[in-house]
CSV table of C-alpha atoms and ligand atoms in Angstrom, one decimal:
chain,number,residue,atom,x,y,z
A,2,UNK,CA,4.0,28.4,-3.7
A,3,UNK,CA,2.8,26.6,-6.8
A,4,UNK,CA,0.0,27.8,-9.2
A,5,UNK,CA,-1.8,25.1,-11.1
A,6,UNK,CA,-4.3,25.7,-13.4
A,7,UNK,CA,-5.6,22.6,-14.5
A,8,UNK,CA,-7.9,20.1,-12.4
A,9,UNK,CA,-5.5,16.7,-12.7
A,10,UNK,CA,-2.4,18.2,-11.6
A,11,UNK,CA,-4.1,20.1,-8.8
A,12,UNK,CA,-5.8,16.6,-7.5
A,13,UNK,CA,-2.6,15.0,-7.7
A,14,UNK,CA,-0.9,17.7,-5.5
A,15,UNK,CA,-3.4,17.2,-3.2
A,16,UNK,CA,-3.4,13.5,-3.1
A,17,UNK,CA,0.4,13.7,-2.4
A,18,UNK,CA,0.4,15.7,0.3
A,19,UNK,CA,-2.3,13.5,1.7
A,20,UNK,CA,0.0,10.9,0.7
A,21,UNK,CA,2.7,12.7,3.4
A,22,UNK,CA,0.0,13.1,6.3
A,23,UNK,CA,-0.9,16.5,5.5
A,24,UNK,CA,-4.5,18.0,6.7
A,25,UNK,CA,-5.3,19.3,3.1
A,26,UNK,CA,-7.4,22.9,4.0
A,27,UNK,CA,-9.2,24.7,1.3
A,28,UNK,CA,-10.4,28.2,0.5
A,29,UNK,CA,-12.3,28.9,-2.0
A,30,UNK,CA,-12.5,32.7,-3.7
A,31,UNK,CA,-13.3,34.6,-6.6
A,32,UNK,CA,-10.2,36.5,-6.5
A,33,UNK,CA,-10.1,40.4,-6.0
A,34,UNK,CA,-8.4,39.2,-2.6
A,35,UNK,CA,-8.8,41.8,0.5
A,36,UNK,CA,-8.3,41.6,4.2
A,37,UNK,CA,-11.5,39.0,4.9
A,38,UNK,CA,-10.0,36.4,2.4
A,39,UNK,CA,-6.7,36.6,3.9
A,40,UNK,CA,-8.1,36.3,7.6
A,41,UNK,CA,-9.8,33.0,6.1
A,42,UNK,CA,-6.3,32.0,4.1
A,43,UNK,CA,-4.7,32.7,8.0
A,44,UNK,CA,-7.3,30.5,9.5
A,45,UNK,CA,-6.8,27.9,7.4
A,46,UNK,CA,-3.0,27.6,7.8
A,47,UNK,CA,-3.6,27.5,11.2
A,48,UNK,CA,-5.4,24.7,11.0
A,49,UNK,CA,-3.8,22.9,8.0
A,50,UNK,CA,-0.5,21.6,6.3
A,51,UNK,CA,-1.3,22.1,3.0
A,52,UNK,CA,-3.4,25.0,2.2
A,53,UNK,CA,-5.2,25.5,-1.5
A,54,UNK,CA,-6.9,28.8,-2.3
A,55,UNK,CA,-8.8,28.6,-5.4
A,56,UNK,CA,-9.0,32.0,-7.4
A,57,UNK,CA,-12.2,31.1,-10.2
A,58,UNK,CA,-14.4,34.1,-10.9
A,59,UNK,CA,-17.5,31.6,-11.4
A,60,UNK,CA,-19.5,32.4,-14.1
A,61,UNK,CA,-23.1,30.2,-13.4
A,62,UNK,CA,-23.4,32.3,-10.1
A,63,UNK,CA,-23.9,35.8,-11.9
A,64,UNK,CA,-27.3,36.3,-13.1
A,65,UNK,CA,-27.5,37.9,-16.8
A,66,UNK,CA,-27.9,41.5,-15.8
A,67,UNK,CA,-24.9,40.9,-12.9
A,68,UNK,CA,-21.2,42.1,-12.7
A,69,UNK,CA,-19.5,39.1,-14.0
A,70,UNK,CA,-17.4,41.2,-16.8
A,71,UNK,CA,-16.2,44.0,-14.4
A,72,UNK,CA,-16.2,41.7,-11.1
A,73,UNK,CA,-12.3,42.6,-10.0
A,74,UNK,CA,-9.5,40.6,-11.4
A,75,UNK,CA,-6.1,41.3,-9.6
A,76,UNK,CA,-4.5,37.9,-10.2
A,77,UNK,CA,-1.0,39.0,-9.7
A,78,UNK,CA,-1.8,41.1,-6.6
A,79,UNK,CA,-3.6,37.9,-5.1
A,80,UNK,CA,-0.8,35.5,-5.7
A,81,UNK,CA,2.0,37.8,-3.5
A,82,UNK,CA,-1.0,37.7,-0.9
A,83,UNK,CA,-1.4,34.3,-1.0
A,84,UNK,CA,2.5,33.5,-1.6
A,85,UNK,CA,3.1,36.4,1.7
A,86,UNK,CA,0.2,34.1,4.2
A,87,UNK,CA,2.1,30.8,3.3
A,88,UNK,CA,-0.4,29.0,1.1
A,89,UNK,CA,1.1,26.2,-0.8
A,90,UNK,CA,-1.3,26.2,-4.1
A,91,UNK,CA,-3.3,28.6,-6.0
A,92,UNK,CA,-5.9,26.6,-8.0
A,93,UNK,CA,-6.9,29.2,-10.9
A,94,UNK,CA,-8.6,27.0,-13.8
A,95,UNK,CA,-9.9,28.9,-16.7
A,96,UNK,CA,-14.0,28.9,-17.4
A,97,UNK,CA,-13.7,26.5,-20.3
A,98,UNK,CA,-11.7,23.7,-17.9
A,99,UNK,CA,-14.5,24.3,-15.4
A,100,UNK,CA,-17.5,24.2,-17.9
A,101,UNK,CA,-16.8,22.2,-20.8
A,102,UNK,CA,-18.8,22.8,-23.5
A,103,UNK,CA,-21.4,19.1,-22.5
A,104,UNK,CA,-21.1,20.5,-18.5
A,105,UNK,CA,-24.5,19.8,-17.9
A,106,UNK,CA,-25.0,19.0,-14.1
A,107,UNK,CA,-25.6,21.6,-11.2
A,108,UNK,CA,-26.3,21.2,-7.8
A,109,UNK,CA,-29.7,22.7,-5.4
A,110,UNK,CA,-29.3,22.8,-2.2
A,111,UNK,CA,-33.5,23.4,-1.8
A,112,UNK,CA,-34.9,24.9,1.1
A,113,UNK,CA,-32.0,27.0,2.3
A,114,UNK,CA,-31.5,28.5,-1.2
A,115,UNK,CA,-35.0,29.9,-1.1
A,116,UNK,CA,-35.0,32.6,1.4
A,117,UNK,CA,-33.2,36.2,1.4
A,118,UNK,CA,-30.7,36.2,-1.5
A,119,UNK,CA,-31.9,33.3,-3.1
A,120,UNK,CA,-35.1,34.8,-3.6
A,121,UNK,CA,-33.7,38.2,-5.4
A,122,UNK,CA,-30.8,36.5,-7.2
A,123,UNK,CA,-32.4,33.3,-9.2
A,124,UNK,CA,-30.2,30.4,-10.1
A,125,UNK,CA,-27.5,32.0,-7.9
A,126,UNK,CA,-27.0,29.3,-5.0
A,127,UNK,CA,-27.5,26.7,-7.4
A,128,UNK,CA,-24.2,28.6,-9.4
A,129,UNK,CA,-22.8,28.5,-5.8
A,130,UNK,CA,-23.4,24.9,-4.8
A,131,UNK,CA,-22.4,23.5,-8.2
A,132,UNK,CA,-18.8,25.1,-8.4
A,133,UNK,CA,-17.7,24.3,-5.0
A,134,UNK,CA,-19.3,21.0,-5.6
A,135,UNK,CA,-16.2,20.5,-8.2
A,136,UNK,CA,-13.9,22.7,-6.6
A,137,UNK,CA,-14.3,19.9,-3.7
A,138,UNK,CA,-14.1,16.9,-5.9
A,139,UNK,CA,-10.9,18.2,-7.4
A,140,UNK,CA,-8.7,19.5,-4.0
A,141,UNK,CA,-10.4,16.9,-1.9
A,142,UNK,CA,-9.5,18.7,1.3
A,143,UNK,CA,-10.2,17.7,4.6
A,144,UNK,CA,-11.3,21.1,5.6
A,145,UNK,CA,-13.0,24.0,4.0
A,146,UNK,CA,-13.4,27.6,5.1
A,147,UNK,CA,-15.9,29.9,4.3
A,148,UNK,CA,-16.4,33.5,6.1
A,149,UNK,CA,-20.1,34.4,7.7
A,150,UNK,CA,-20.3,37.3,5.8
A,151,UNK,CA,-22.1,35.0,2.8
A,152,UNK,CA,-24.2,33.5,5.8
A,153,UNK,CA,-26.7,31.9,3.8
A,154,UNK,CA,-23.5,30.8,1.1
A,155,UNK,CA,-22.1,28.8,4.7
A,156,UNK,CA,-25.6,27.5,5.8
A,157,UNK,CA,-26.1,26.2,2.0
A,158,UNK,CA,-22.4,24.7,1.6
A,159,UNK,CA,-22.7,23.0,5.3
A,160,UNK,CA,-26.1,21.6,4.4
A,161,UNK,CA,-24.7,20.0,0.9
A,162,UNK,CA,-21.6,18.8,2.0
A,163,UNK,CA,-23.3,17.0,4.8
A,164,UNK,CA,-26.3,15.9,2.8
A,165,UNK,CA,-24.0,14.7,0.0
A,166,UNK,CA,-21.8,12.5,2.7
A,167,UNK,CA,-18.5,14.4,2.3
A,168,UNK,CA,-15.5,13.4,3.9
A,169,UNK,CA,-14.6,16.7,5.0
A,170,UNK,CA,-15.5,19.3,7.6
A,171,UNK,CA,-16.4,22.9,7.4
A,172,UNK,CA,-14.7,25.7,9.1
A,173,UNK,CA,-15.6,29.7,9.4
A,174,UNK,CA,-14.6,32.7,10.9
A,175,UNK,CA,-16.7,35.6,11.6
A,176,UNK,CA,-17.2,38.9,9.0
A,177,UNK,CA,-13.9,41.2,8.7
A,178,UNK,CA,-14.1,44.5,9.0
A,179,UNK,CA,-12.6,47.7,8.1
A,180,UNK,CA,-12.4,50.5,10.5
A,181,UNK,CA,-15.5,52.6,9.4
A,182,UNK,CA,-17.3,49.1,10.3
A,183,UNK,CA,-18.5,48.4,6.3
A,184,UNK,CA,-17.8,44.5,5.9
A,185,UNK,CA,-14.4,43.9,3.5
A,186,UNK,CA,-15.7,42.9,-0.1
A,187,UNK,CA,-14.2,42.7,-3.5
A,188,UNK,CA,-17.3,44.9,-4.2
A,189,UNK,CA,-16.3,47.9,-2.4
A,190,UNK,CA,-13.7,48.5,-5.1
A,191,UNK,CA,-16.9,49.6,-7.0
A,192,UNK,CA,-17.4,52.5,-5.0
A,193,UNK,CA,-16.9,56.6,-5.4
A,194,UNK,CA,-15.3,58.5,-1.8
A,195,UNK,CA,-19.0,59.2,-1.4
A,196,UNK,CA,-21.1,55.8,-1.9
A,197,UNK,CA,-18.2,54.6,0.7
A,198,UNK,CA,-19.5,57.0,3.4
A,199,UNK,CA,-23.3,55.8,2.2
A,200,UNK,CA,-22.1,52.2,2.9
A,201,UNK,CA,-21.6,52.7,6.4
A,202,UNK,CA,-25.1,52.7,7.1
A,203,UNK,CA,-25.2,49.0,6.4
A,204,UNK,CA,-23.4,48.1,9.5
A,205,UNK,CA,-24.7,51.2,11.5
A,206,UNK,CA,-28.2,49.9,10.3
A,207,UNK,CA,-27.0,46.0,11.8
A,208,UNK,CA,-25.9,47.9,15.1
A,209,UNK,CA,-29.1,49.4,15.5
A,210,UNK,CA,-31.0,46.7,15.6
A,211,UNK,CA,-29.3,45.0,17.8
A,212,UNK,CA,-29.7,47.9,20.3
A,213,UNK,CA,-33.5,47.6,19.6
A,214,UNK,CA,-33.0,44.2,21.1
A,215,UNK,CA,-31.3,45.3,23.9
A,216,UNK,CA,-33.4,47.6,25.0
A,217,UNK,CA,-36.3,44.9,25.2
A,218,UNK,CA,-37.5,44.6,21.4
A,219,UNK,CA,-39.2,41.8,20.1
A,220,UNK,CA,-41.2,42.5,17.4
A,221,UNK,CA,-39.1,41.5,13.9
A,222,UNK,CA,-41.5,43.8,12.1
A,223,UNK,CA,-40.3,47.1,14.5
A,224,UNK,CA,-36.7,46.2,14.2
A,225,UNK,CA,-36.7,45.4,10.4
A,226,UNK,CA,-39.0,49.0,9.9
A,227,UNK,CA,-36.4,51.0,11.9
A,228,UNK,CA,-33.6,49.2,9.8
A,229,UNK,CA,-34.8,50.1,6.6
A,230,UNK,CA,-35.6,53.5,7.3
A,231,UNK,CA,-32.0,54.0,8.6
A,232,UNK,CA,-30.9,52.9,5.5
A,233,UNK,CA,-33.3,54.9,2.8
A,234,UNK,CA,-32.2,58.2,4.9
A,235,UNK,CA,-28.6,57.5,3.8
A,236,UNK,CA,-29.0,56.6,0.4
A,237,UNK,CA,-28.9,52.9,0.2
A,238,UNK,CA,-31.7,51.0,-1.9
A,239,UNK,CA,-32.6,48.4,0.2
A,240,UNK,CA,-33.1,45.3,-1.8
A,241,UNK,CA,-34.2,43.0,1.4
A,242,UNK,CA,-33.8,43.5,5.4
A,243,UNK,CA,-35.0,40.0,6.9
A,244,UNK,CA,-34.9,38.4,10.4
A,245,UNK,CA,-34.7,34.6,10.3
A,246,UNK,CA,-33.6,31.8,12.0
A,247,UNK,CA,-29.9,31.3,11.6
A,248,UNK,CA,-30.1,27.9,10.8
A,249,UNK,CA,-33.1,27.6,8.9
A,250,UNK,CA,-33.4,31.3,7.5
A,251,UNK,CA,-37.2,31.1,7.6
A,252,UNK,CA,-38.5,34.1,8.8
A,253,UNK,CA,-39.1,34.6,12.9
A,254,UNK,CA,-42.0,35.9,14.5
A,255,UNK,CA,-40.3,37.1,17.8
A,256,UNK,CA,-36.5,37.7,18.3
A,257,UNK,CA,-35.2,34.4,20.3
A,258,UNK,CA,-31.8,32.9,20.5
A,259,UNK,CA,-30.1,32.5,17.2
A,260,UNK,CA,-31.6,35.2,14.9
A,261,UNK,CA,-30.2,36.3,12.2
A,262,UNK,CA,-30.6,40.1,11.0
A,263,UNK,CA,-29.8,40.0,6.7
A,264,UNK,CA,-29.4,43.1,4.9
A,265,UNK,CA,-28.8,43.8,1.0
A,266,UNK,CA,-28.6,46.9,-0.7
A,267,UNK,CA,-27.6,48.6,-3.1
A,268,UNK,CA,-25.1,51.9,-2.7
A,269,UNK,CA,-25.1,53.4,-6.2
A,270,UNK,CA,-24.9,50.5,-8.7
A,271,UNK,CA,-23.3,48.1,-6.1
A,272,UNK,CA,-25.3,45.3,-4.3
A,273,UNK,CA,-23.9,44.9,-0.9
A,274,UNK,CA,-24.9,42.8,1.8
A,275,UNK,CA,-24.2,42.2,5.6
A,276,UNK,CA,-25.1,40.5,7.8
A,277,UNK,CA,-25.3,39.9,12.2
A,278,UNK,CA,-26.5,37.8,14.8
A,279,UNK,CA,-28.5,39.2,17.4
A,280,UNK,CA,-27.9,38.5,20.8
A,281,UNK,CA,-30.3,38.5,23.6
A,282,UNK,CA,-29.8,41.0,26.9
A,283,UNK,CA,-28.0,39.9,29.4
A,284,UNK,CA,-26.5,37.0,27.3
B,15,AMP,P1,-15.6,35.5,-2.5
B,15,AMP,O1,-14.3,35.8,-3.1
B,15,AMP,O2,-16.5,36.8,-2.4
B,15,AMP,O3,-16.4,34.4,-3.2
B,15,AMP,O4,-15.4,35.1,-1.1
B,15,AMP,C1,-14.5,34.0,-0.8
B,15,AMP,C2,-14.7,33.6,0.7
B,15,AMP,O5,-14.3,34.7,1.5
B,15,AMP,C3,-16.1,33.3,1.1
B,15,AMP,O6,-16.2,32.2,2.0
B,15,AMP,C4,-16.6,34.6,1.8
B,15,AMP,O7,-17.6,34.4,2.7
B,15,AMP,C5,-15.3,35.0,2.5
B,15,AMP,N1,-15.3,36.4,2.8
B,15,AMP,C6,-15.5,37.4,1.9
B,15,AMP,N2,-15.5,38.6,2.6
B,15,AMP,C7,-15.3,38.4,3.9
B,15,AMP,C8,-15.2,39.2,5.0
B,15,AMP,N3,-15.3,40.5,5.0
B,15,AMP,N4,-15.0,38.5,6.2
B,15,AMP,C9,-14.9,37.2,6.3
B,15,AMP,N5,-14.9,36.4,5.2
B,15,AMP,C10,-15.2,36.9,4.0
Protein backbone atom coordinates (compact mmCIF):
# COMPACT_ATOMS: atom_id res chain seq x y z
CA UNK A 1 0.00 0.00 0.00
CA UNK A 2 1.25 3.44 -0.97
CA UNK A 3 0.48 6.82 0.85
CA UNK A 4 0.60 9.90 -1.28
CA UNK A 5 0.09 13.08 -0.17
CA UNK A 6 0.10 15.32 -2.87
CA UNK A 7 -2.70 15.69 -5.73
CA UNK A 8 -0.23 15.09 -9.04
CA UNK A 9 1.30 11.92 -7.87
CA UNK A 10 -2.02 10.62 -6.65
CA UNK A 11 -3.67 11.40 -10.35
CA UNK A 12 -0.95 9.78 -11.88
CA UNK A 13 -1.26 6.57 -9.87
CA UNK A 14 -4.60 6.50 -10.82
CA UNK A 15 -4.26 7.19 -14.38
CA UNK A 16 -1.76 4.20 -14.48
CA UNK A 17 -3.68 1.83 -13.16
CA UNK A 18 -6.34 2.94 -15.52
CA UNK A 19 -3.66 2.66 -17.86
CA UNK A 20 -3.48 -1.40 -16.80
CA UNK A 21 -7.41 -1.99 -17.03
CA UNK A 22 -7.97 -1.39 -13.53
CA UNK A 23 -11.72 -0.36 -12.25
CA UNK A 24 -10.31 2.63 -10.15
CA UNK A 25 -12.91 2.60 -6.74
CA UNK A 26 -12.81 5.39 -4.36
CA UNK A 27 -13.69 6.07 -0.74
CA UNK A 28 -13.63 8.99 0.58
CA UNK A 29 -13.22 9.68 4.67
CA UNK A 30 -12.23 12.00 7.28
CA UNK A 31 -10.18 9.52 9.00
CA UNK A 32 -10.91 8.37 12.62
CA UNK A 33 -11.52 5.01 10.63
CA UNK A 34 -14.13 2.42 12.46
CA UNK A 35 -15.98 -0.62 11.42
CA UNK A 36 -18.60 1.40 8.85
CA UNK A 37 -15.52 2.84 6.84
CA UNK A 38 -13.95 -0.44 6.54
CA UNK A 39 -17.31 -2.26 5.51
CA UNK A 40 -17.23 0.59 2.68
CA UNK A 41 -13.22 0.05 2.01
CA UNK A 42 -14.49 -4.00 1.84
CA UNK A 43 -17.23 -3.06 -0.59
CA UNK A 44 -15.19 -1.28 -2.71
CA UNK A 45 -12.47 -3.92 -3.16
CA UNK A 46 -15.03 -6.10 -4.00
CA UNK A 47 -15.93 -4.28 -6.64
CA UNK A 48 -12.60 -2.64 -7.76
CA UNK A 49 -8.84 -3.24 -8.72
CA UNK A 50 -7.43 -0.41 -7.51
CA UNK A 51 -8.95 1.04 -4.38
CA UNK A 52 -8.08 4.83 -3.07
CA UNK A 53 -9.27 5.81 0.43
CA UNK A 54 -8.78 9.44 0.99
CA UNK A 55 -8.06 10.38 4.73
CA UNK A 56 -8.73 14.60 4.63
CA UNK A 57 -10.34 15.97 7.77
CA UNK A 58 -12.13 18.86 5.52
CA UNK A 59 -12.05 21.98 7.04
CA UNK A 60 -15.05 24.16 4.76
CA UNK A 61 -17.59 21.48 6.07
CA UNK A 62 -17.26 22.48 9.92
CA UNK A 63 -19.14 25.42 10.79
CA UNK A 64 -17.21 27.96 13.20
CA UNK A 65 -18.57 26.78 16.44
CA UNK A 66 -18.03 22.87 15.12
CA UNK A 67 -15.47 20.16 16.13
CA UNK A 68 -12.94 20.61 13.51
CA UNK A 69 -9.83 20.93 16.14
CA UNK A 70 -10.75 17.87 18.22
CA UNK A 71 -12.50 15.80 15.26
CA UNK A 72 -10.31 12.38 15.73
CA UNK A 73 -7.11 12.00 14.00
CA UNK A 74 -5.65 8.37 14.19
CA UNK A 75 -3.65 8.42 11.02
CA UNK A 76 -1.36 5.58 11.82
CA UNK A 77 -4.18 3.43 13.23
CA UNK A 78 -6.14 4.01 9.84
CA UNK A 79 -3.33 3.20 7.56
CA UNK A 80 -2.76 -0.71 9.20
CA UNK A 81 -6.71 -0.66 8.62
CA UNK A 82 -6.60 0.30 5.30
CA UNK A 83 -3.11 -1.61 4.59
CA UNK A 84 -4.98 -4.98 6.61
CA UNK A 85 -8.56 -4.54 3.93
CA UNK A 86 -6.13 -4.48 0.78
CA UNK A 87 -6.40 -0.86 -0.40
CA UNK A 88 -3.67 0.15 -2.73
CA UNK A 89 -3.55 4.15 -1.84
CA UNK A 90 -4.14 6.37 0.92
CA UNK A 91 -4.65 9.88 -0.48
CA UNK A 92 -3.92 12.20 2.75
CA UNK A 93 -3.16 15.87 1.31
CA UNK A 94 -2.62 18.45 3.87
CA UNK A 95 -5.34 21.57 4.21
CA UNK A 96 -3.03 24.05 2.51
CA UNK A 97 -2.61 21.58 -0.85
CA UNK A 98 -6.38 21.30 -0.79
CA UNK A 99 -7.16 25.13 -0.22
CA UNK A 100 -4.56 27.21 -1.47
CA UNK A 101 -4.46 30.41 -0.27
CA UNK A 102 -6.66 32.00 -4.00
CA UNK A 103 -9.08 28.61 -3.54
CA UNK A 104 -12.04 30.44 -4.24
CA UNK A 105 -14.62 28.06 -5.93
CA UNK A 106 -17.27 25.84 -4.04
CA UNK A 107 -19.89 23.77 -5.16
CA UNK A 108 -24.12 23.84 -4.09
CA UNK A 109 -25.84 21.16 -4.82
CA UNK A 110 -29.40 23.42 -4.19
CA UNK A 111 -32.54 21.86 -3.34
CA UNK A 112 -31.32 18.74 -1.64
CA UNK A 113 -28.95 20.70 0.60
CA UNK A 114 -31.81 22.65 2.01
CA UNK A 115 -33.76 20.22 4.11
CA UNK A 116 -32.78 18.40 7.57
CA UNK A 117 -29.01 18.95 8.18
CA UNK A 118 -28.57 21.48 5.74
CA UNK A 119 -30.94 23.58 7.37
CA UNK A 120 -29.22 23.36 11.07
CA UNK A 121 -25.58 23.20 9.73
CA UNK A 122 -25.20 26.37 7.13
CA UNK A 123 -22.59 26.19 4.49
CA UNK A 124 -22.06 22.50 5.40
CA UNK A 125 -23.15 20.52 2.09
CA UNK A 126 -21.74 23.18 0.14
CA UNK A 127 -18.11 22.20 2.36
CA UNK A 128 -19.30 18.59 1.38
CA UNK A 129 -19.99 18.97 -2.37
CA UNK A 130 -16.94 21.11 -2.94
CA UNK A 131 -14.25 18.70 -1.46
CA UNK A 132 -15.34 15.61 -3.06
CA UNK A 133 -15.82 17.73 -6.06
CA UNK A 134 -11.79 17.76 -6.07
CA UNK A 135 -11.27 14.70 -4.36
CA UNK A 136 -13.09 13.30 -7.67
CA UNK A 137 -11.13 15.40 -10.15
CA UNK A 138 -7.87 14.26 -8.65
CA UNK A 139 -8.44 10.07 -8.15
CA UNK A 140 -10.80 10.04 -11.18
CA UNK A 141 -12.29 6.81 -10.18
CA UNK A 142 -14.79 4.90 -11.91
CA UNK A 143 -16.68 4.26 -8.72
CA UNK A 144 -17.33 5.99 -5.46
CA UNK A 145 -18.80 4.68 -2.25
CA UNK A 146 -20.55 6.42 0.26
CA UNK A 147 -22.44 4.74 3.35
CA UNK A 148 -26.42 5.73 3.99
CA UNK A 149 -25.70 6.62 7.23
CA UNK A 150 -24.99 10.49 5.69
CA UNK A 151 -28.29 9.91 3.63
CA UNK A 152 -28.78 13.25 2.63
CA UNK A 153 -24.42 13.47 2.05
CA UNK A 154 -25.39 10.27 -0.69
CA UNK A 155 -28.60 11.88 -2.15
CA UNK A 156 -26.45 15.27 -2.50
CA UNK A 157 -23.24 13.57 -3.99
CA UNK A 158 -25.52 11.40 -6.48
CA UNK A 159 -27.37 14.48 -7.59
CA UNK A 160 -23.91 16.48 -8.38
CA UNK A 161 -22.10 13.90 -9.88
CA UNK A 162 -24.92 13.32 -12.19
CA UNK A 163 -25.86 16.82 -12.72
CA UNK A 164 -22.20 17.78 -13.36
CA UNK A 165 -21.88 14.80 -16.18
CA UNK A 166 -19.27 12.60 -14.31
CA UNK A 167 -17.92 9.64 -15.72
CA UNK A 168 -18.28 7.67 -12.75
CA UNK A 169 -20.96 5.72 -10.80
CA UNK A 170 -21.93 5.79 -7.30
CA UNK A 171 -22.08 2.92 -4.95
CA UNK A 172 -23.41 2.43 -1.15
CA UNK A 173 -23.94 0.13 1.42
CA UNK A 174 -26.35 0.42 4.17
CA UNK A 175 -25.54 1.94 7.94
CA UNK A 176 -23.09 -0.29 10.17
CA UNK A 177 -23.86 -1.08 13.33
CA UNK A 178 -22.54 -1.93 16.63
CA UNK A 179 -24.20 -4.48 18.74
CA UNK A 180 -26.15 -2.08 21.17
CA UNK A 181 -27.71 -0.92 17.63
CA UNK A 182 -26.00 2.94 17.84
CA UNK A 183 -24.78 3.59 14.14
CA UNK A 184 -20.57 3.37 13.97
CA UNK A 185 -19.22 7.05 13.84
CA UNK A 186 -15.85 8.66 14.38
CA UNK A 187 -18.10 10.76 16.81
CA UNK A 188 -18.84 8.12 19.31
CA UNK A 189 -15.17 8.42 20.42
CA UNK A 190 -16.66 11.67 22.02
CA UNK A 191 -18.65 9.92 24.43
CA UNK A 192 -18.48 9.13 28.44
CA UNK A 193 -19.76 5.03 29.49
CA UNK A 194 -22.96 6.95 30.12
CA UNK A 195 -23.83 9.35 27.07
CA UNK A 196 -23.08 5.72 25.20
CA UNK A 197 -26.06 4.08 26.90
CA UNK A 198 -28.04 7.67 26.13
CA UNK A 199 -27.13 7.07 22.46
CA UNK A 200 -29.04 4.03 22.13
CA UNK A 201 -32.12 5.75 22.05
CA UNK A 202 -31.32 7.09 18.65
CA UNK A 203 -31.77 3.73 16.96
CA UNK A 204 -34.44 2.50 19.57
CA UNK A 205 -36.17 5.91 18.67
CA UNK A 206 -35.68 4.73 14.57
CA UNK A 207 -37.18 1.21 15.64
CA UNK A 208 -40.11 2.63 17.07
CA UNK A 209 -41.28 4.38 14.50
CA UNK A 210 -41.14 1.94 12.29
CA UNK A 211 -43.36 -0.28 14.53
CA UNK A 212 -45.83 2.71 14.53
CA UNK A 213 -45.91 1.96 10.83
CA UNK A 214 -46.52 -1.44 11.25
CA UNK A 215 -49.07 -1.34 13.31
CA UNK A 216 -51.12 0.91 10.66
CA UNK A 217 -49.69 4.53 11.33
CA UNK A 218 -49.80 7.14 8.91
CA UNK A 219 -49.72 10.24 10.31
CA UNK A 220 -45.82 11.73 10.02
CA UNK A 221 -46.82 14.20 12.72
CA UNK A 222 -47.79 10.96 15.36
CA UNK A 223 -44.69 9.13 14.47
CA UNK A 224 -42.26 12.15 14.58
CA UNK A 225 -44.14 13.17 18.23
CA UNK A 226 -43.60 9.67 19.66
CA UNK A 227 -39.94 9.85 18.35
CA UNK A 228 -39.02 12.84 19.91
CA UNK A 229 -40.45 12.12 23.09
CA UNK A 230 -38.57 8.77 23.20
CA UNK A 231 -35.65 10.57 22.82
CA UNK A 232 -36.09 13.76 25.38
CA UNK A 233 -36.88 10.86 28.15
CA UNK A 234 -33.35 9.55 27.63
CA UNK A 235 -31.43 12.50 27.49
CA UNK A 236 -30.76 13.30 23.92
CA UNK A 237 -31.40 16.96 22.68
CA UNK A 238 -33.04 16.55 19.65
CA UNK A 239 -31.79 18.94 17.10
CA UNK A 240 -34.38 17.69 14.19
CA UNK A 241 -36.66 14.39 13.75
CA UNK A 242 -38.08 14.62 9.99
CA UNK A 243 -40.05 12.31 7.67
CA UNK A 244 -39.30 12.94 4.03
CA UNK A 245 -39.19 11.53 0.83
CA UNK A 246 -35.98 9.61 0.37
CA UNK A 247 -35.30 11.00 -2.81
CA UNK A 248 -36.38 14.36 -2.57
CA UNK A 249 -36.13 14.89 1.36
CA UNK A 250 -39.16 17.29 1.29
CA UNK A 251 -41.26 16.58 4.01
CA UNK A 252 -44.28 13.87 3.54
CA UNK A 253 -47.76 14.27 4.57
CA UNK A 254 -48.59 10.46 4.92
CA UNK A 255 -46.13 7.57 5.25
CA UNK A 256 -45.92 5.90 1.58
CA UNK A 257 -43.24 3.89 -0.09
CA UNK A 258 -39.83 5.28 0.23
CA UNK A 259 -39.87 7.46 3.45
CA UNK A 260 -37.25 8.36 5.10
CA UNK A 261 -37.22 8.79 9.08
CA UNK A 262 -33.96 11.49 9.95
CA UNK A 263 -32.89 12.03 13.39
CA UNK A 264 -30.08 14.39 14.94
CA UNK A 265 -29.25 14.95 18.36
CA UNK A 266 -27.14 15.75 20.53
CA UNK A 267 -25.95 13.20 23.54
CA UNK A 268 -23.91 15.48 25.79
CA UNK A 269 -21.80 17.87 23.51
CA UNK A 270 -21.88 15.37 20.56
CA UNK A 271 -24.27 15.87 17.53
CA UNK A 272 -25.23 12.52 16.27
CA UNK A 273 -27.49 11.46 13.65
CA UNK A 274 -29.16 8.34 12.16
CA UNK A 275 -31.14 7.59 10.07
CA UNK A 276 -33.91 4.58 8.43
CA UNK A 277 -36.24 3.77 5.84
CA UNK A 278 -39.57 2.85 6.66
CA UNK A 279 -41.12 0.07 5.24
CA UNK A 280 -44.71 -0.52 4.67
CA UNK A 281 -46.69 -3.75 6.28
CA UNK A 282 -46.70 -6.56 4.63
CA UNK A 283 -43.85 -5.40 2.21
P1 LIG B 1 -16.71 10.27 7.28
O1 LIG B 1 -15.33 9.82 7.62
O2 LIG B 1 -17.59 10.45 8.48
O3 LIG B 1 -16.74 11.45 6.34
O4 LIG B 1 -17.37 9.07 6.49
C1 LIG B 1 -16.79 8.55 5.32
C2 LIG B 1 -17.77 7.62 4.64
O5 LIG B 1 -18.08 6.53 5.52
C3 LIG B 1 -19.11 8.29 4.30
O6 LIG B 1 -19.53 7.87 3.02
C4 LIG B 1 -20.01 7.80 5.39
O7 LIG B 1 -21.37 7.78 5.02
C5 LIG B 1 -19.48 6.39 5.61
N1 LIG B 1 -19.86 5.90 6.93
C6 LIG B 1 -19.60 6.48 8.13
N2 LIG B 1 -20.15 5.76 9.14
C7 LIG B 1 -20.79 4.71 8.56
C8 LIG B 1 -21.55 3.61 9.06
N3 LIG B 1 -21.78 3.45 10.36
N4 LIG B 1 -22.05 2.73 8.17
C9 LIG B 1 -21.83 2.88 6.84
N5 LIG B 1 -21.11 3.88 6.30
C10 LIG B 1 -20.60 4.79 7.15
Amino acid sequence: MRRILDIETMRAASRAAKGNNFVVGFVPTMGGLHGGHLALVRRACEVADFVVVSIFVNPTQFGPSEDFVNYPRTIDKDLELCESCGVQVVFSPSAEMMYPREHQTYVCVEELSKSLCGKVRPGHFKGVASVVMKLLHIVEPDVVFFGQKDFQQLMILKRMTADMNMPLRVDSIPTVRDVDGVALSSRNAYLSDSERIRARAIPAALDAAQRMVESGEKRPEVIVEAVVQLLLVHGVDVDYVEMCDAETLKPVVAVASNVLLAIAGYVGKTRLIDNRLLTLPGK
